[in-house]
mmCIF file with all atom_site columns, C-alpha atoms in Angstrom:
data_model
loop_
_atom_site.group_PDB
_atom_site.id
_atom_site.type_symbol
_atom_site.label_atom_id
_atom_site.label_alt_id
_atom_site.label_comp_id
_atom_site.label_asym_id
_atom_site.label_entity_id
_atom_site.label_seq_id
_atom_site.pdbx_PDB_ins_code
_atom_site.Cartn_x
_atom_site.Cartn_y
_atom_site.Cartn_z
_atom_site.occupancy
_atom_site.B_iso_or_equiv
_atom_site.pdbx_formal_charge
_atom_site.auth_seq_id
_atom_site.auth_comp_id
_atom_site.auth_asym_id
_atom_site.auth_atom_id
_atom_site.pdbx_PDB_model_num
ATOM 1   C CA . MET N 1 1   ? 0.000  0.000  0.000   1.00 0.00 ? 1   MET N CA 1
ATOM 2   C CA . LYS N 1 2   ? 2.847  2.378  0.874   1.00 0.00 ? 2   LYS N CA 1
ATOM 3   C CA . LYS N 1 3   ? 4.476  1.735  -2.524  1.00 0.00 ? 3   LYS N CA 1
ATOM 4   C CA . LEU N 1 4   ? 1.175  2.481  -4.263  1.00 0.00 ? 4   LEU N CA 1
ATOM 5   C CA . ILE N 1 5   ? 0.880  5.822  -2.468  1.00 0.00 ? 5   ILE N CA 1
ATOM 6   C CA . ILE N 1 6   ? 4.470  6.753  -3.336  1.00 0.00 ? 6   ILE N CA 1
ATOM 7   C CA . LEU N 1 7   ? 3.976  5.661  -6.966  1.00 0.00 ? 7   LEU N CA 1
ATOM 8   C CA . SER N 1 8   ? 0.746  7.673  -7.189  1.00 0.00 ? 8   SER N CA 1
ATOM 9   C CA . PHE N 1 9   ? 2.505  10.738 -5.797  1.00 0.00 ? 9   PHE N CA 1
ATOM 10  C CA . CYS N 1 10  ? 5.324  10.390 -8.345  1.00 0.00 ? 10  CYS N CA 1
ATOM 11  C CA . VAL N 1 11  ? 2.905  10.037 -11.278 1.00 0.00 ? 11  VAL N CA 1
ATOM 12  C CA . PHE N 1 12  ? 0.883  13.031 -10.077 1.00 0.00 ? 12  PHE N CA 1
ATOM 13  C CA . SER N 1 13  ? 4.074  15.093 -9.741  1.00 0.00 ? 13  SER N CA 1
ATOM 14  C CA . LEU N 1 14  ? 5.127  14.272 -13.294 1.00 0.00 ? 14  LEU N CA 1
ATOM 15  C CA . LEU N 1 15  ? 1.702  15.180 -14.704 1.00 0.00 ? 15  LEU N CA 1
ATOM 16  C CA . ALA N 1 16  ? 1.545  18.410 -12.732 1.00 0.00 ? 16  ALA N CA 1
ATOM 17  C CA . CYS N 1 17  ? 4.771  19.755 -14.233 1.00 0.00 ? 17  CYS N CA 1
ATOM 18  C CA . THR N 1 18  ? 4.424  22.175 -17.095 1.00 0.00 ? 18  THR N CA 1
ATOM 19  C CA . LYS N 1 19  ? 6.941  22.811 -19.792 1.00 0.00 ? 19  LYS N CA 1
ATOM 20  C CA . LYS N 1 20  ? 8.762  26.115 -19.632 1.00 0.00 ? 20  LYS N CA 1
ATOM 21  C CA . LYS N 1 21  ? 7.866  28.545 -22.400 1.00 0.00 ? 21  LYS N CA 1
ATOM 22  C CA . PHE N 1 22  ? 10.236 30.901 -24.183 1.00 0.00 ? 22  PHE N CA 1
ATOM 23  C CA . THR N 1 23  ? 9.544  33.922 -26.350 1.00 0.00 ? 23  THR N CA 1
ATOM 24  C CA . GLY N 1 24  ? 10.287 33.980 -30.047 1.00 0.00 ? 24  GLY N CA 1
ATOM 25  C CA . THR N 1 25  ? 10.437 37.388 -31.752 1.00 0.00 ? 25  THR N CA 1
ATOM 26  C CA . TYR N 1 26  ? 10.107 38.337 -35.412 1.00 0.00 ? 26  TYR N CA 1
ATOM 27  C CA . SER N 1 27  ? 10.577 41.886 -36.738 1.00 0.00 ? 27  SER N CA 1
ATOM 28  C CA . PHE N 1 28  ? 9.361  43.361 -40.022 1.00 0.00 ? 28  PHE N CA 1
ATOM 29  C CA . TRP N 1 29  ? 10.913 46.605 -41.272 1.00 0.00 ? 29  TRP N CA 1
ATOM 30  C CA . TYR N 1 30  ? 11.504 48.733 -44.364 1.00 0.00 ? 30  TYR N CA 1
ATOM 31  C CA . ASN N 1 31  ? 13.921 51.451 -45.410 1.00 0.00 ? 31  ASN N CA 1
ATOM 32  C CA . THR N 1 32  ? 13.610 55.076 -46.563 1.00 0.00 ? 32  THR N CA 1
ATOM 33  C CA . GLU N 1 33  ? 13.212 54.149 -50.223 1.00 0.00 ? 33  GLU N CA 1
ATOM 34  C CA . VAL N 1 34  ? 10.201 51.941 -49.472 1.00 0.00 ? 34  VAL N CA 1
ATOM 35  C CA . ALA N 1 35  ? 8.708  54.591 -47.169 1.00 0.00 ? 35  ALA N CA 1
ATOM 36  C CA . ASN N 1 36  ? 9.006  57.141 -50.001 1.00 0.00 ? 36  ASN N CA 1
ATOM 37  C CA . ASP N 1 37  ? 7.300  54.719 -52.406 1.00 0.00 ? 37  ASP N CA 1
ATOM 38  C CA . LEU N 1 38  ? 4.467  54.161 -49.938 1.00 0.00 ? 38  LEU N CA 1
ATOM 39  C CA . SER N 1 39  ? 4.034  57.922 -49.561 1.00 0.00 ? 39  SER N CA 1
ATOM 40  C CA . ALA N 1 40  ? 4.038  58.420 -53.352 1.00 0.00 ? 40  ALA N CA 1
ATOM 41  C CA . TYR N 1 41  ? 1.132  55.975 -53.612 1.00 0.00 ? 41  TYR N CA 1
ATOM 42  C CA . GLY N 1 42  ? -0.780 57.797 -50.864 1.00 0.00 ? 42  GLY N CA 1
ATOM 43  C CA . ILE N 1 43  ? -0.323 55.037 -48.287 1.00 0.00 ? 43  ILE N CA 1
ATOM 44  C CA . THR N 1 44  ? -0.477 56.556 -44.819 1.00 0.00 ? 44  THR N CA 1
ATOM 45  C CA . SER N 1 45  ? -0.909 53.536 -42.539 1.00 0.00 ? 45  SER N CA 1
ATOM 46  C CA . LEU N 1 46  ? -0.144 49.836 -42.578 1.00 0.00 ? 46  LEU N CA 1
ATOM 47  C CA . SER N 1 47  ? -1.669 46.975 -40.582 1.00 0.00 ? 47  SER N CA 1
ATOM 48  C CA . LEU N 1 48  ? -0.027 43.631 -39.824 1.00 0.00 ? 48  LEU N CA 1
ATOM 49  C CA . TYR N 1 49  ? -1.985 40.394 -39.593 1.00 0.00 ? 49  TYR N CA 1
ATOM 50  C CA . VAL N 1 50  ? -0.409 37.078 -38.606 1.00 0.00 ? 50  VAL N CA 1
ATOM 51  C CA . ASP N 1 51  ? -2.411 33.954 -39.393 1.00 0.00 ? 51  ASP N CA 1
ATOM 52  C CA . GLU N 1 52  ? -5.426 36.204 -40.107 1.00 0.00 ? 52  GLU N CA 1
ATOM 53  C CA . GLN N 1 53  ? -5.214 37.778 -36.613 1.00 0.00 ? 53  GLN N CA 1
ATOM 54  C CA . PHE N 1 54  ? -4.717 41.546 -36.317 1.00 0.00 ? 54  PHE N CA 1
ATOM 55  C CA . VAL N 1 55  ? -1.421 42.516 -34.651 1.00 0.00 ? 55  VAL N CA 1
ATOM 56  C CA . LYS N 1 56  ? -0.828 46.262 -35.066 1.00 0.00 ? 56  LYS N CA 1
ATOM 57  C CA . THR N 1 57  ? -1.354 49.372 -37.219 1.00 0.00 ? 57  THR N CA 1
ATOM 58  C CA . ILE N 1 58  ? 1.494  51.856 -37.782 1.00 0.00 ? 58  ILE N CA 1
ATOM 59  C CA . ASP N 1 59  ? 2.170  55.164 -39.523 1.00 0.00 ? 59  ASP N CA 1
ATOM 60  C CA . ALA N 1 60  ? 3.592  54.249 -42.954 1.00 0.00 ? 60  ALA N CA 1
ATOM 61  C CA . SER N 1 61  ? 6.120  57.092 -42.889 1.00 0.00 ? 61  SER N CA 1
ATOM 62  C CA . LYS N 1 62  ? 8.083  55.420 -40.068 1.00 0.00 ? 62  LYS N CA 1
ATOM 63  C CA . HIS N 1 63  ? 11.155 53.704 -41.519 1.00 0.00 ? 63  HIS N CA 1
ATOM 64  C CA . TYR N 1 64  ? 14.732 52.618 -40.793 1.00 0.00 ? 64  TYR N CA 1
ATOM 65  C CA . THR N 1 65  ? 18.010 53.334 -42.597 1.00 0.00 ? 65  THR N CA 1
ATOM 66  C CA . GLY N 1 66  ? 19.289 49.844 -41.766 1.00 0.00 ? 66  GLY N CA 1
ATOM 67  C CA . ASP N 1 67  ? 18.265 46.681 -39.977 1.00 0.00 ? 67  ASP N CA 1
ATOM 68  C CA . PRO N 1 68  ? 16.992 47.978 -36.609 1.00 0.00 ? 68  PRO N CA 1
ATOM 69  C CA . GLY N 1 69  ? 18.062 44.827 -34.815 1.00 0.00 ? 69  GLY N CA 1
ATOM 70  C CA . CYS N 1 70  ? 16.330 42.278 -32.688 1.00 0.00 ? 70  CYS N CA 1
ATOM 71  C CA . GLY N 1 71  ? 12.964 43.197 -31.246 1.00 0.00 ? 71  GLY N CA 1
ATOM 72  C CA . THR N 1 72  ? 12.501 46.508 -33.063 1.00 0.00 ? 72  THR N CA 1
ATOM 73  C CA . GLY N 1 73  ? 11.167 47.447 -36.463 1.00 0.00 ? 73  GLY N CA 1
ATOM 74  C CA . ASN N 1 74  ? 7.998  48.694 -38.048 1.00 0.00 ? 74  ASN N CA 1
ATOM 75  C CA . PHE N 1 75  ? 6.223  45.631 -36.717 1.00 0.00 ? 75  PHE N CA 1
ATOM 76  C CA . VAL N 1 76  ? 7.338  43.195 -34.009 1.00 0.00 ? 76  VAL N CA 1
ATOM 77  C CA . TYR N 1 77  ? 5.546  39.887 -33.492 1.00 0.00 ? 77  TYR N CA 1
ATOM 78  C CA . GLU N 1 78  ? 6.206  37.869 -30.331 1.00 0.00 ? 78  GLU N CA 1
ATOM 79  C CA . GLU N 1 79  ? 4.998  34.441 -29.389 1.00 0.00 ? 79  GLU N CA 1
ATOM 80  C CA . SER N 1 80  ? 5.529  32.058 -26.464 1.00 0.00 ? 80  SER N CA 1
ATOM 81  C CA . MET N 1 81  ? 6.814  28.659 -27.504 1.00 0.00 ? 81  MET N CA 1
ATOM 82  C CA . PHE N 1 82  ? 8.188  25.528 -25.914 1.00 0.00 ? 82  PHE N CA 1
ATOM 83  C CA . LYS N 1 83  ? 11.883 24.617 -26.011 1.00 0.00 ? 83  LYS N CA 1
ATOM 84  C CA . LYS N 1 84  ? 13.104 23.459 -29.436 1.00 0.00 ? 84  LYS N CA 1
ATOM 85  C CA . GLU N 1 85  ? 9.768  24.353 -31.012 1.00 0.00 ? 85  GLU N CA 1
ATOM 86  C CA . ASN N 1 86  ? 9.493  25.987 -34.434 1.00 0.00 ? 86  ASN N CA 1
ATOM 87  C CA . ARG N 1 87  ? 6.336  27.423 -35.928 1.00 0.00 ? 87  ARG N CA 1
ATOM 88  C CA . THR N 1 88  ? 5.582  28.608 -39.425 1.00 0.00 ? 88  THR N CA 1
ATOM 89  C CA . HIS N 1 89  ? 3.208  31.553 -39.704 1.00 0.00 ? 89  HIS N CA 1
ATOM 90  C CA . TYR N 1 90  ? 1.802  33.599 -42.556 1.00 0.00 ? 90  TYR N CA 1
ATOM 91  C CA . TYR N 1 91  ? 1.841  37.395 -42.497 1.00 0.00 ? 91  TYR N CA 1
ATOM 92  C CA . LYS N 1 92  ? -0.186 39.933 -44.462 1.00 0.00 ? 92  LYS N CA 1
ATOM 93  C CA . ILE N 1 93  ? 0.306  43.689 -44.409 1.00 0.00 ? 93  ILE N CA 1
ATOM 94  C CA . TYR N 1 94  ? -2.511 45.908 -45.675 1.00 0.00 ? 94  TYR N CA 1
ATOM 95  C CA . ASP N 1 95  ? -2.709 49.651 -46.270 1.00 0.00 ? 95  ASP N CA 1
ATOM 96  C CA . GLN N 1 96  ? -5.442 51.960 -44.968 1.00 0.00 ? 96  GLN N CA 1
ATOM 97  C CA . THR N 1 97  ? -7.723 51.029 -47.906 1.00 0.00 ? 97  THR N CA 1
ATOM 98  C CA . ASN N 1 98  ? -7.357 47.321 -47.100 1.00 0.00 ? 98  ASN N CA 1
ATOM 99  C CA . SER N 1 99  ? -5.147 46.665 -50.147 1.00 0.00 ? 99  SER N CA 1
ATOM 100 C CA . LEU N 1 100 ? -2.637 43.872 -49.646 1.00 0.00 ? 100 LEU N CA 1
ATOM 101 C CA . ILE N 1 101 ? 0.918  45.274 -49.785 1.00 0.00 ? 101 ILE N CA 1
ATOM 102 C CA . TRP N 1 102 ? 3.111  42.378 -48.547 1.00 0.00 ? 102 TRP N CA 1
ATOM 103 C CA . HIS N 1 103 ? 2.491  38.756 -47.596 1.00 0.00 ? 103 HIS N CA 1
ATOM 104 C CA . GLY N 1 104 ? 4.335  35.514 -47.080 1.00 0.00 ? 104 GLY N CA 1
ATOM 105 C CA . PRO N 1 105 ? 5.397  32.819 -44.646 1.00 0.00 ? 105 PRO N CA 1
ATOM 106 C CA . PHE N 1 106 ? 7.915  33.172 -41.838 1.00 0.00 ? 106 PHE N CA 1
ATOM 107 C CA . MET N 1 107 ? 9.311  30.731 -39.303 1.00 0.00 ? 107 MET N CA 1
ATOM 108 C CA . MET N 1 108 ? 9.667  31.451 -35.610 1.00 0.00 ? 108 MET N CA 1
ATOM 109 C CA . SER N 1 109 ? 11.985 29.632 -33.240 1.00 0.00 ? 109 SER N CA 1
ATOM 110 C CA . GLN N 1 110 ? 11.985 29.874 -29.462 1.00 0.00 ? 110 GLN N CA 1
ATOM 111 C CA . LYS N 1 111 ? 14.606 32.121 -27.900 1.00 0.00 ? 111 LYS N CA 1
ATOM 112 C CA . GLU N 1 112 ? 15.436 33.575 -31.329 1.00 0.00 ? 112 GLU N CA 1
ATOM 113 C CA . CYS N 1 113 ? 14.834 36.923 -32.903 1.00 0.00 ? 113 CYS N CA 1
ATOM 114 C CA . ASN N 1 114 ? 14.661 37.199 -36.671 1.00 0.00 ? 114 ASN N CA 1
ATOM 115 C CA . SER N 1 115 ? 13.857 40.082 -38.979 1.00 0.00 ? 115 SER N CA 1
ATOM 116 C CA . LEU N 1 116 ? 12.568 40.528 -42.488 1.00 0.00 ? 116 LEU N CA 1
ATOM 117 C CA . GLN N 1 117 ? 13.221 43.592 -44.605 1.00 0.00 ? 117 GLN N CA 1
ATOM 118 C CA . LEU N 1 118 ? 10.080 44.451 -46.549 1.00 0.00 ? 118 LEU N CA 1
ATOM 119 C CA . THR N 1 119 ? 11.001 45.533 -50.064 1.00 0.00 ? 119 THR N CA 1
ATOM 120 C CA . ARG N 1 120 ? 9.076  46.788 -53.057 1.00 0.00 ? 120 ARG N CA 1
#
């Protein structure tokens, strides 16, 4: 009986543990040339959607002269993931008239920060 109680406690302890989650970060950004093109076409704001879920809307005139680095950019998408987990997502960026400007897949990895330069 004592062994059964100890065994039950051990099984319960194993089931009660949760896996630790880490944050993966993905940045989307564009340079001055792209910002000027957006302005020339009358685009004033951009909205990011990941897997059809709204993330953020920004002022289209905001831009970077070079890769802004990990965790910054026009758009930053973060997600909690388990150790050694990778996820593929699909992004879409629309302008203020709901016209699709950019789209495509991207892969996120836990504890990593990646960036994508949006080009014309």
